[in-house]
């Protein structure tokens, strides 16, 4: 009896204290929670936290009581429910938890921005027991399914929502119901259906950065469900531990389920106790049933609490062991967010989390095993990083491959705390261009732009006194400026100790044209040689990595045509002829293409859809076919869907993310171009390589032609110095020329040099050339490789082994000197400057607007620039003084013009002041 009295007293006391603290801060906490639910769903985690902190400060200033450690989960969250969400697949980080709370506390139906398919999986798992209906707007009967769910009160998930919503959904979004005879109804289109209070409506979109019009945004609760680093790290950690220590991960998952069940039971006990206490009438001590319930609940509660203590200790031990693999998850997470930013450069560069995790699993399975955990972790990380690089490079254009290598290198170094954000930003931008008070010490060779960057660079860490040293020792820095390889030379005096990014800053200031090779050296020093040598185009390797349900996508560039190579590859796999059907998409071709696909799925043949960018209106239908028709259970294992398309923002995101993307354009550089030629059909075929009857002459012509092919393509990079008109020479020119050489050498006793020169120079390559000076140049270049002296000389090294040529080509320098192209050594300055600008501008597109610690905020940057601009504006003209001095007279018409121009100038100056005020108020 004494125990019961004490229990009741303690419960009441604790409840009173808890209620007092909670109710004291309830006003502010609910205010902050309401603001978060209403306004912050669409924003990133950093912006949400920043807004909540500012609102919290505002509440304190207005003396509105609120919790010191306010969080949405503490105010509106139920820990038992949250744990159930996490078991259903909701990521465990606080950002995702807040998203879940917003979903179920908003008055509007949620529209979740879900490019990684996290929300989709969570909703499907959570509502699976409630007979969830999954629909898409592309479904023909989706309105009928929606009506049935509204009537019977079952949840609905609308997937793949675009930037516009079907008007038929408006009554659902606005919850426009009406009552007739006490029953609630809703009108959907022309139909009136009974409205159930149990109905739930979820919407998700796979778009990374959708732009919804205000009239759409106010009807839904926009939620940003993009995965956070913390959420992804937890997923990847669970995967690697499950593979490396399966018994540990199984035990961890079991503990999570047991803990959730225990917490749920404890919550039920607490609710039961409170119900008994609140419903008792009269003297509670005389209520035997109530006392018995309290006694049994207390015993059960103590048992569960004891279990929870034991489980907590065990879970901590498991977590400590799991943390040993944390490095794998952290670095792999960095890689994912690195590749996810590539879509800012090109809309075709989109990759799904499912694809990423499949590569992650592949690396765990195929990396070198080791009993030492630290060594094993390094093996996984190295294998996975290189695997990501090779797979992503396969789908990038040549101009973006070095950019991706740089992003990869810097992202990994940032994860290790080895990059200063100020230095990194300066390398990309050159700093903020304000007035430079220091005179240029050598204007005859050092540009004002370079000198301004040198002065600004002095403010960076490790660069103190830089511009003073340049002023005092200008002759030493002149040697660096004049050097042919400044990125390799030693810097003057104490600056020779600069390494890595600091050294690249100096190169940017003096010789920006050599920043690209400096970046290549930087990548080699930090990542290895493999990360500046992208893998060559390998159609067989791409096919091997594909499956019957994932489309293979050729992302086209001007002059590239993969069709011939694809048809040859089909013949090699005995899928040629009638087993491969091709169609060029355009007006009216969509239904024909759909019939081809449906037939090929059953028969196990190939379908090639060319020029998908020309059929943007049919792309939603293709997306529906890929999602609903091309499924494992319906598709023959030999079936493949090949797509070709120029970059287009209309191309379906889901196909891009789930397909295997490839680019097929000339590689960058003489070395890479030669290697591509020798590793591609037909030269890579051993039978073809050794088929000629005149092997010595054949090998000379073969190597000479491939070098000529690389030469004419690379000269395009030099602009008008290379060709007056840029021509799209391609692999078909090379292939036909090779086969002509083989045929003429075998059919004629003497080498028909004139005929070969005419066919290659005038027909195959020359057929594209329209300028007479370019034609003369083309023939002059060809004469270097097609001449009797080269044919007859004995000292020319000829190798019989194909691999010997490949090894020799690999030994060539990555960047060729302009002399190789027959140009002056300074010819590449303009070209290299353009490459540097293109590279840095591309990297800037992938970076967030926020600056790291110690750097200026965007607001401060704009304020500083605007103030500097305004300080340079002259004062307004005194209109009265001008009118007095130059009055309006019939004889002096220009006085009228002068007065009008002065008025316009003053107005322009006032507009600048207004713009400055707007910038000051702008939120970044």
Short mmCIF file of C-alpha atoms in Angstrom, two decimals, residues 416-731:
data_model
loop_
_atom_site.label_atom_id
_atom_site.label_comp_id
_atom_site.label_asym_id
_atom_site.label_seq_id
_atom_site.Cartn_x
_atom_site.Cartn_y
_atom_site.Cartn_z
CA UNK A 416 40.35 15.32 -44.30
CA UNK A 417 40.61 19.03 -43.43
CA UNK A 418 43.51 19.60 -45.85
CA UNK A 419 41.98 22.47 -47.86
CA UNK A 420 41.61 26.10 -46.82
CA UNK A 421 38.34 27.43 -48.25
CA UNK A 422 39.79 30.90 -48.82
CA UNK A 423 42.67 29.53 -50.89
CA UNK A 424 40.33 27.24 -52.85
CA UNK A 425 37.93 30.09 -53.66
CA UNK A 426 40.80 32.38 -54.64
CA UNK A 427 42.20 29.73 -56.98
CA UNK A 428 38.83 29.55 -58.74
CA UNK A 429 37.96 33.26 -58.85
CA UNK A 430 41.09 35.33 -58.28
CA UNK A 431 39.39 37.15 -55.41
CA UNK A 432 37.13 40.20 -55.43
CA UNK A 433 38.26 42.80 -57.97
CA UNK A 434 38.49 46.11 -56.09
CA UNK A 435 40.76 49.12 -56.63
CA UNK A 436 44.46 48.29 -56.30
CA UNK A 437 46.34 51.11 -54.51
CA UNK A 438 49.77 49.60 -55.28
CA UNK A 439 51.37 50.54 -58.64
CA UNK A 440 52.32 47.76 -61.06
CA UNK A 441 56.13 47.25 -60.84
CA UNK A 442 56.46 45.87 -64.39
CA UNK A 443 53.58 47.03 -66.63
CA UNK A 444 55.58 46.12 -69.76
CA UNK A 445 55.08 42.39 -69.17
CA UNK A 446 52.90 41.98 -66.04
CA UNK A 447 49.24 42.73 -66.75
CA UNK A 448 47.21 44.84 -64.32
CA UNK A 449 44.88 41.89 -63.80
CA UNK A 450 47.77 39.63 -62.75
CA UNK A 451 49.23 42.32 -60.50
CA UNK A 452 45.86 42.87 -58.79
CA UNK A 453 45.58 39.12 -58.14
CA UNK A 454 49.12 39.09 -56.71
CA UNK A 455 48.16 41.89 -54.27
CA UNK A 456 44.94 40.12 -53.26
CA UNK A 457 46.74 36.78 -52.86
CA UNK A 458 48.93 38.37 -50.16
CA UNK A 459 45.92 38.25 -47.80
CA UNK A 460 45.75 34.45 -48.01
CA UNK A 461 47.24 32.15 -45.37
CA UNK A 462 50.89 31.25 -46.10
CA UNK A 463 51.15 34.17 -48.59
CA UNK A 464 51.97 37.10 -46.29
CA UNK A 465 54.47 39.49 -47.91
CA UNK A 466 53.97 37.98 -51.35
CA UNK A 467 53.36 41.14 -53.38
CA UNK A 468 56.17 43.01 -51.53
CA UNK A 469 58.61 40.28 -52.57
CA UNK A 470 57.39 40.48 -56.17
CA UNK A 471 57.97 44.25 -56.11
CA UNK A 472 61.47 43.91 -54.71
CA UNK A 473 62.57 40.89 -56.80
CA UNK A 474 60.72 41.52 -60.04
CA UNK A 475 63.57 40.15 -62.19
CA UNK A 476 63.37 36.72 -60.52
CA UNK A 477 59.64 36.53 -61.12
CA UNK A 478 60.20 37.58 -64.74
CA UNK A 479 62.07 34.29 -65.24
CA UNK A 480 59.02 32.38 -64.01
CA UNK A 481 56.79 34.38 -66.35
CA UNK A 482 59.06 33.64 -69.34
CA UNK A 483 59.48 29.95 -68.54
CA UNK A 484 58.12 27.33 -70.91
CA UNK A 485 57.08 25.11 -67.98
CA UNK A 486 56.42 27.42 -65.01
CA UNK A 487 54.36 24.76 -63.25
CA UNK A 488 57.51 22.59 -63.03
CA UNK A 489 60.02 25.33 -62.16
CA UNK A 490 61.10 26.23 -58.64
CA UNK A 491 59.60 29.45 -57.26
CA UNK A 492 62.01 32.24 -56.19
CA UNK A 493 63.49 32.46 -52.67
CA UNK A 494 61.23 31.54 -49.72
CA UNK A 495 58.26 30.82 -51.96
CA UNK A 496 59.96 27.66 -53.22
CA UNK A 497 58.49 25.96 -50.13
CA UNK A 498 54.92 26.52 -51.30
CA UNK A 499 53.12 23.28 -52.08
CA UNK A 500 49.82 22.10 -53.44
CA UNK A 501 47.05 24.66 -53.78
CA UNK A 502 49.23 27.58 -52.59
CA UNK A 503 51.66 26.90 -55.43
CA UNK A 504 48.76 26.79 -57.93
CA UNK A 505 47.66 30.23 -56.70
CA UNK A 506 51.08 31.61 -57.72
CA UNK A 507 50.81 29.93 -61.14
CA UNK A 508 47.34 31.44 -61.57
CA UNK A 509 48.66 34.90 -60.85
CA UNK A 510 51.64 34.78 -63.23
CA UNK A 511 50.81 32.15 -65.87
CA UNK A 512 47.12 31.17 -65.88
CA UNK A 513 47.68 29.42 -69.21
CA UNK A 514 49.71 26.74 -67.36
CA UNK A 515 47.20 26.22 -64.57
CA UNK A 516 45.72 23.11 -66.24
CA UNK A 517 49.04 21.15 -66.22
CA UNK A 518 49.63 22.46 -62.66
CA UNK A 519 46.25 21.01 -61.68
CA UNK A 520 47.18 17.71 -63.31
CA UNK A 521 50.38 17.60 -61.22
CA UNK A 522 48.32 18.43 -58.11
CA UNK A 523 45.95 15.54 -58.82
CA UNK A 524 48.83 13.11 -59.43
CA UNK A 525 50.53 14.13 -56.16
CA UNK A 526 47.35 13.60 -54.12
CA UNK A 527 45.45 10.85 -55.95
CA UNK A 528 47.80 9.14 -58.40
CA UNK A 529 48.48 9.00 -62.13
CA UNK A 530 45.31 7.01 -62.85
CA UNK A 531 43.11 10.04 -62.08
CA UNK A 532 44.40 12.12 -65.00
CA UNK A 533 44.23 9.25 -67.49
CA UNK A 534 40.52 8.65 -68.15
CA UNK A 535 39.67 5.17 -69.42
CA UNK A 536 39.26 4.91 -73.18
CA UNK A 537 35.86 4.26 -74.69
CA UNK A 538 35.03 0.59 -74.18
CA UNK A 539 31.72 -0.53 -75.63
CA UNK A 540 32.27 -4.15 -74.60
CA UNK A 541 32.97 -3.12 -71.00
CA UNK A 542 29.86 -0.96 -70.89
CA UNK A 543 27.74 -3.80 -72.26
CA UNK A 544 29.18 -6.15 -69.64
CA UNK A 545 28.14 -3.76 -66.86
CA UNK A 546 24.58 -3.44 -68.19
CA UNK A 547 21.50 -5.62 -67.79
CA UNK A 548 18.31 -6.14 -69.74
CA UNK A 549 16.36 -3.56 -67.70
CA UNK A 550 18.83 -0.67 -67.79
CA UNK A 551 19.00 1.38 -71.03
CA UNK A 552 22.42 2.15 -72.50
CA UNK A 553 22.60 5.85 -73.37
CA UNK A 554 25.05 7.45 -75.80
CA UNK A 555 25.37 11.15 -74.93
CA UNK A 556 26.31 12.69 -78.26
CA UNK A 557 28.66 15.54 -79.08
CA UNK A 558 29.04 17.30 -82.49
CA UNK A 559 30.64 14.93 -84.98
CA UNK A 560 30.23 11.76 -82.94
CA UNK A 561 28.22 8.88 -84.38
CA UNK A 562 28.35 5.61 -82.42
CA UNK A 563 25.98 3.74 -84.74
CA UNK A 564 28.62 2.10 -86.93
CA UNK A 565 30.60 0.87 -83.94
CA UNK A 566 27.44 -0.35 -82.23
CA UNK A 567 26.30 -2.34 -85.27
CA UNK A 568 29.76 -3.92 -85.57
CA UNK A 569 29.65 -4.79 -81.88
CA UNK A 570 26.21 -6.37 -82.40
CA UNK A 571 27.65 -8.51 -85.21
CA UNK A 572 30.49 -9.64 -82.92
CA UNK A 573 27.92 -10.83 -80.35
CA UNK A 574 25.79 -12.45 -83.07
CA UNK A 575 23.06 -9.86 -82.49
CA UNK A 576 23.37 -8.19 -85.89
CA UNK A 577 21.01 -8.19 -88.84
CA UNK A 578 17.36 -8.62 -87.91
CA UNK A 579 18.24 -8.96 -84.22
CA UNK A 580 19.06 -5.24 -83.99
CA UNK A 581 16.44 -2.72 -85.08
CA UNK A 582 17.24 0.98 -85.36
CA UNK A 583 14.93 3.95 -85.70
CA UNK A 584 15.62 7.68 -85.73
CA UNK A 585 13.05 9.39 -83.56
CA UNK A 586 11.08 12.33 -84.82
CA UNK A 587 7.51 13.27 -85.61
CA UNK A 588 5.27 10.19 -85.65
CA UNK A 589 8.07 7.71 -84.88
CA UNK A 590 7.21 7.23 -81.19
CA UNK A 591 4.46 4.58 -81.61
CA UNK A 592 6.64 2.64 -84.05
CA UNK A 593 9.52 2.67 -81.56
CA UNK A 594 7.16 1.47 -78.80
CA UNK A 595 6.07 -1.48 -80.95
CA UNK A 596 9.72 -2.36 -81.62
CA UNK A 597 10.49 -2.34 -77.89
CA UNK A 598 7.48 -4.51 -76.95
CA UNK A 599 8.43 -7.04 -79.60
CA UNK A 600 12.14 -7.06 -78.70
CA UNK A 601 11.39 -7.55 -74.98
CA UNK A 602 9.76 -10.89 -75.74
CA UNK A 603 12.20 -12.04 -78.43
CA UNK A 604 15.40 -10.92 -76.69
CA UNK A 605 16.67 -8.64 -79.47
CA UNK A 606 18.15 -5.12 -79.47
CA UNK A 607 16.46 -1.79 -80.18
CA UNK A 608 18.43 1.37 -81.03
CA UNK A 609 16.52 4.66 -80.67
CA UNK A 610 18.51 7.46 -82.28
CA UNK A 611 18.24 11.21 -81.62
CA UNK A 612 15.99 11.08 -78.56
CA UNK A 613 16.44 14.84 -78.14
CA UNK A 614 14.29 15.35 -81.25
CA UNK A 615 11.32 13.58 -79.66
CA UNK A 616 10.99 15.41 -76.33
CA UNK A 617 7.18 15.08 -76.43
CA UNK A 618 7.48 11.27 -76.60
CA UNK A 619 10.03 11.03 -73.78
CA UNK A 620 7.36 10.65 -71.01
CA UNK A 621 5.98 7.66 -72.91
CA UNK A 622 9.49 6.16 -73.12
CA UNK A 623 9.92 6.75 -69.39
CA UNK A 624 6.67 4.91 -68.71
CA UNK A 625 7.80 2.00 -70.91
CA UNK A 626 11.13 1.77 -69.04
CA UNK A 627 9.42 1.81 -65.63
CA UNK A 628 6.38 -0.38 -66.25
CA UNK A 629 7.14 -2.61 -69.24
CA UNK A 630 10.89 -3.26 -69.10
CA UNK A 631 10.83 -5.16 -65.81
CA UNK A 632 12.86 -8.28 -64.85
CA UNK A 633 9.85 -10.56 -64.89
CA UNK A 634 8.70 -9.41 -68.36
CA UNK A 635 12.01 -8.94 -70.17
CA UNK A 636 14.22 -11.42 -72.02
CA UNK A 637 17.77 -11.41 -70.63
CA UNK A 638 19.28 -10.74 -74.08
CA UNK A 639 17.19 -7.62 -74.64
CA UNK A 640 18.99 -4.27 -74.71
CA UNK A 641 17.63 -0.78 -75.28
CA UNK A 642 20.21 1.61 -76.78
CA UNK A 643 19.50 5.34 -76.83
CA UNK A 644 21.40 8.20 -78.46
CA UNK A 645 20.76 11.82 -77.58
CA UNK A 646 22.41 15.20 -77.52
CA UNK A 647 22.30 16.87 -74.07
CA UNK A 648 18.74 17.91 -73.28
CA UNK A 649 16.99 19.05 -70.12
CA UNK A 650 13.86 17.29 -71.41
CA UNK A 651 15.46 13.85 -71.18
CA UNK A 652 13.72 11.83 -68.41
CA UNK A 653 15.66 11.95 -65.15
CA UNK A 654 14.70 8.41 -64.12
CA UNK A 655 16.16 6.96 -67.36
CA UNK A 656 19.36 8.97 -66.87
CA UNK A 657 19.74 7.82 -63.28
CA UNK A 658 19.00 4.17 -63.91
CA UNK A 659 20.63 3.86 -67.33
CA UNK A 660 24.27 3.37 -68.26
CA UNK A 661 25.59 6.55 -69.87
CA UNK A 662 28.48 6.77 -72.35
CA UNK A 663 30.11 9.52 -74.37
CA UNK A 664 31.90 8.83 -77.62
CA UNK A 665 33.93 11.85 -78.68
CA UNK A 666 37.58 12.30 -79.63
CA UNK A 667 39.75 12.15 -76.51
CA UNK A 668 41.82 15.15 -75.47
CA UNK A 669 45.47 15.21 -76.55
CA UNK A 670 47.65 13.45 -79.14
CA UNK A 671 48.52 10.64 -76.74
CA UNK A 672 44.93 9.88 -75.77
CA UNK A 673 43.81 10.13 -79.39
CA UNK A 674 46.44 7.66 -80.59
CA UNK A 675 45.61 5.29 -77.76
CA UNK A 676 41.91 5.48 -78.60
CA UNK A 677 42.62 4.64 -82.25
CA UNK A 678 44.78 1.61 -81.40
CA UNK A 679 42.35 0.27 -78.80
CA UNK A 680 39.31 0.62 -81.07
CA UNK A 681 38.01 -1.46 -83.94
CA UNK A 682 39.43 -2.38 -86.42
CA UNK A 683 43.07 -1.84 -85.31
CA UNK A 684 42.49 -3.60 -81.97
CA UNK A 685 41.50 -6.79 -83.86
CA UNK A 686 44.68 -8.99 -83.91
CA UNK A 687 43.64 -10.61 -87.18
CA UNK A 688 43.23 -7.24 -88.88
CA UNK A 689 46.39 -5.77 -87.33
CA UNK A 690 48.55 -8.53 -88.77
CA UNK A 691 46.57 -9.18 -91.96
CA UNK A 692 48.53 -7.18 -94.55
CA UNK A 693 50.97 -8.90 -96.94
CA UNK A 694 53.34 -5.91 -96.67
CA UNK A 695 53.65 -5.74 -92.88
CA UNK A 696 56.53 -3.23 -92.74
CA UNK A 697 54.87 -0.65 -95.00
CA UNK A 698 51.44 -1.45 -93.48
CA UNK A 699 52.64 -0.64 -89.96
CA UNK A 700 54.24 2.61 -91.13
CA UNK A 701 51.09 3.76 -92.85
CA UNK A 702 48.90 2.65 -89.93
CA UNK A 703 50.83 4.56 -87.30
CA UNK A 704 51.24 7.57 -89.60
CA UNK A 705 47.52 7.73 -90.40
CA UNK A 706 46.46 7.50 -86.74
CA UNK A 707 48.96 10.26 -85.87
CA UNK A 708 47.60 12.39 -88.74
CA UNK A 709 44.04 11.74 -87.51
CA UNK A 710 44.97 12.92 -84.00
CA UNK A 711 46.80 15.92 -85.43
CA UNK A 712 43.90 17.27 -87.52
CA UNK A 713 41.48 16.85 -84.63
CA UNK A 714 43.71 18.50 -82.02
CA UNK A 715 44.45 21.50 -84.25
CA UNK A 716 40.81 22.54 -83.79
CA UNK A 717 41.67 23.53 -80.21
CA UNK A 718 43.94 26.30 -81.49
CA UNK A 719 41.09 28.19 -83.12
CA UNK A 720 41.97 30.14 -86.29
CA UNK A 721 45.61 29.18 -85.80
CA UNK A 722 44.64 25.56 -86.32
CA UNK A 723 41.94 25.80 -88.98
CA UNK A 724 40.18 28.75 -90.52
CA UNK A 725 36.96 26.77 -90.12
CA UNK A 726 36.61 24.08 -87.41
CA UNK A 727 35.82 20.77 -89.13
CA UNK A 728 34.20 17.74 -87.51
CA UNK A 729 36.64 15.00 -88.52
CA UNK A 730 35.50 11.72 -86.98
CA UNK A 731 36.30 8.03 -86.68
#
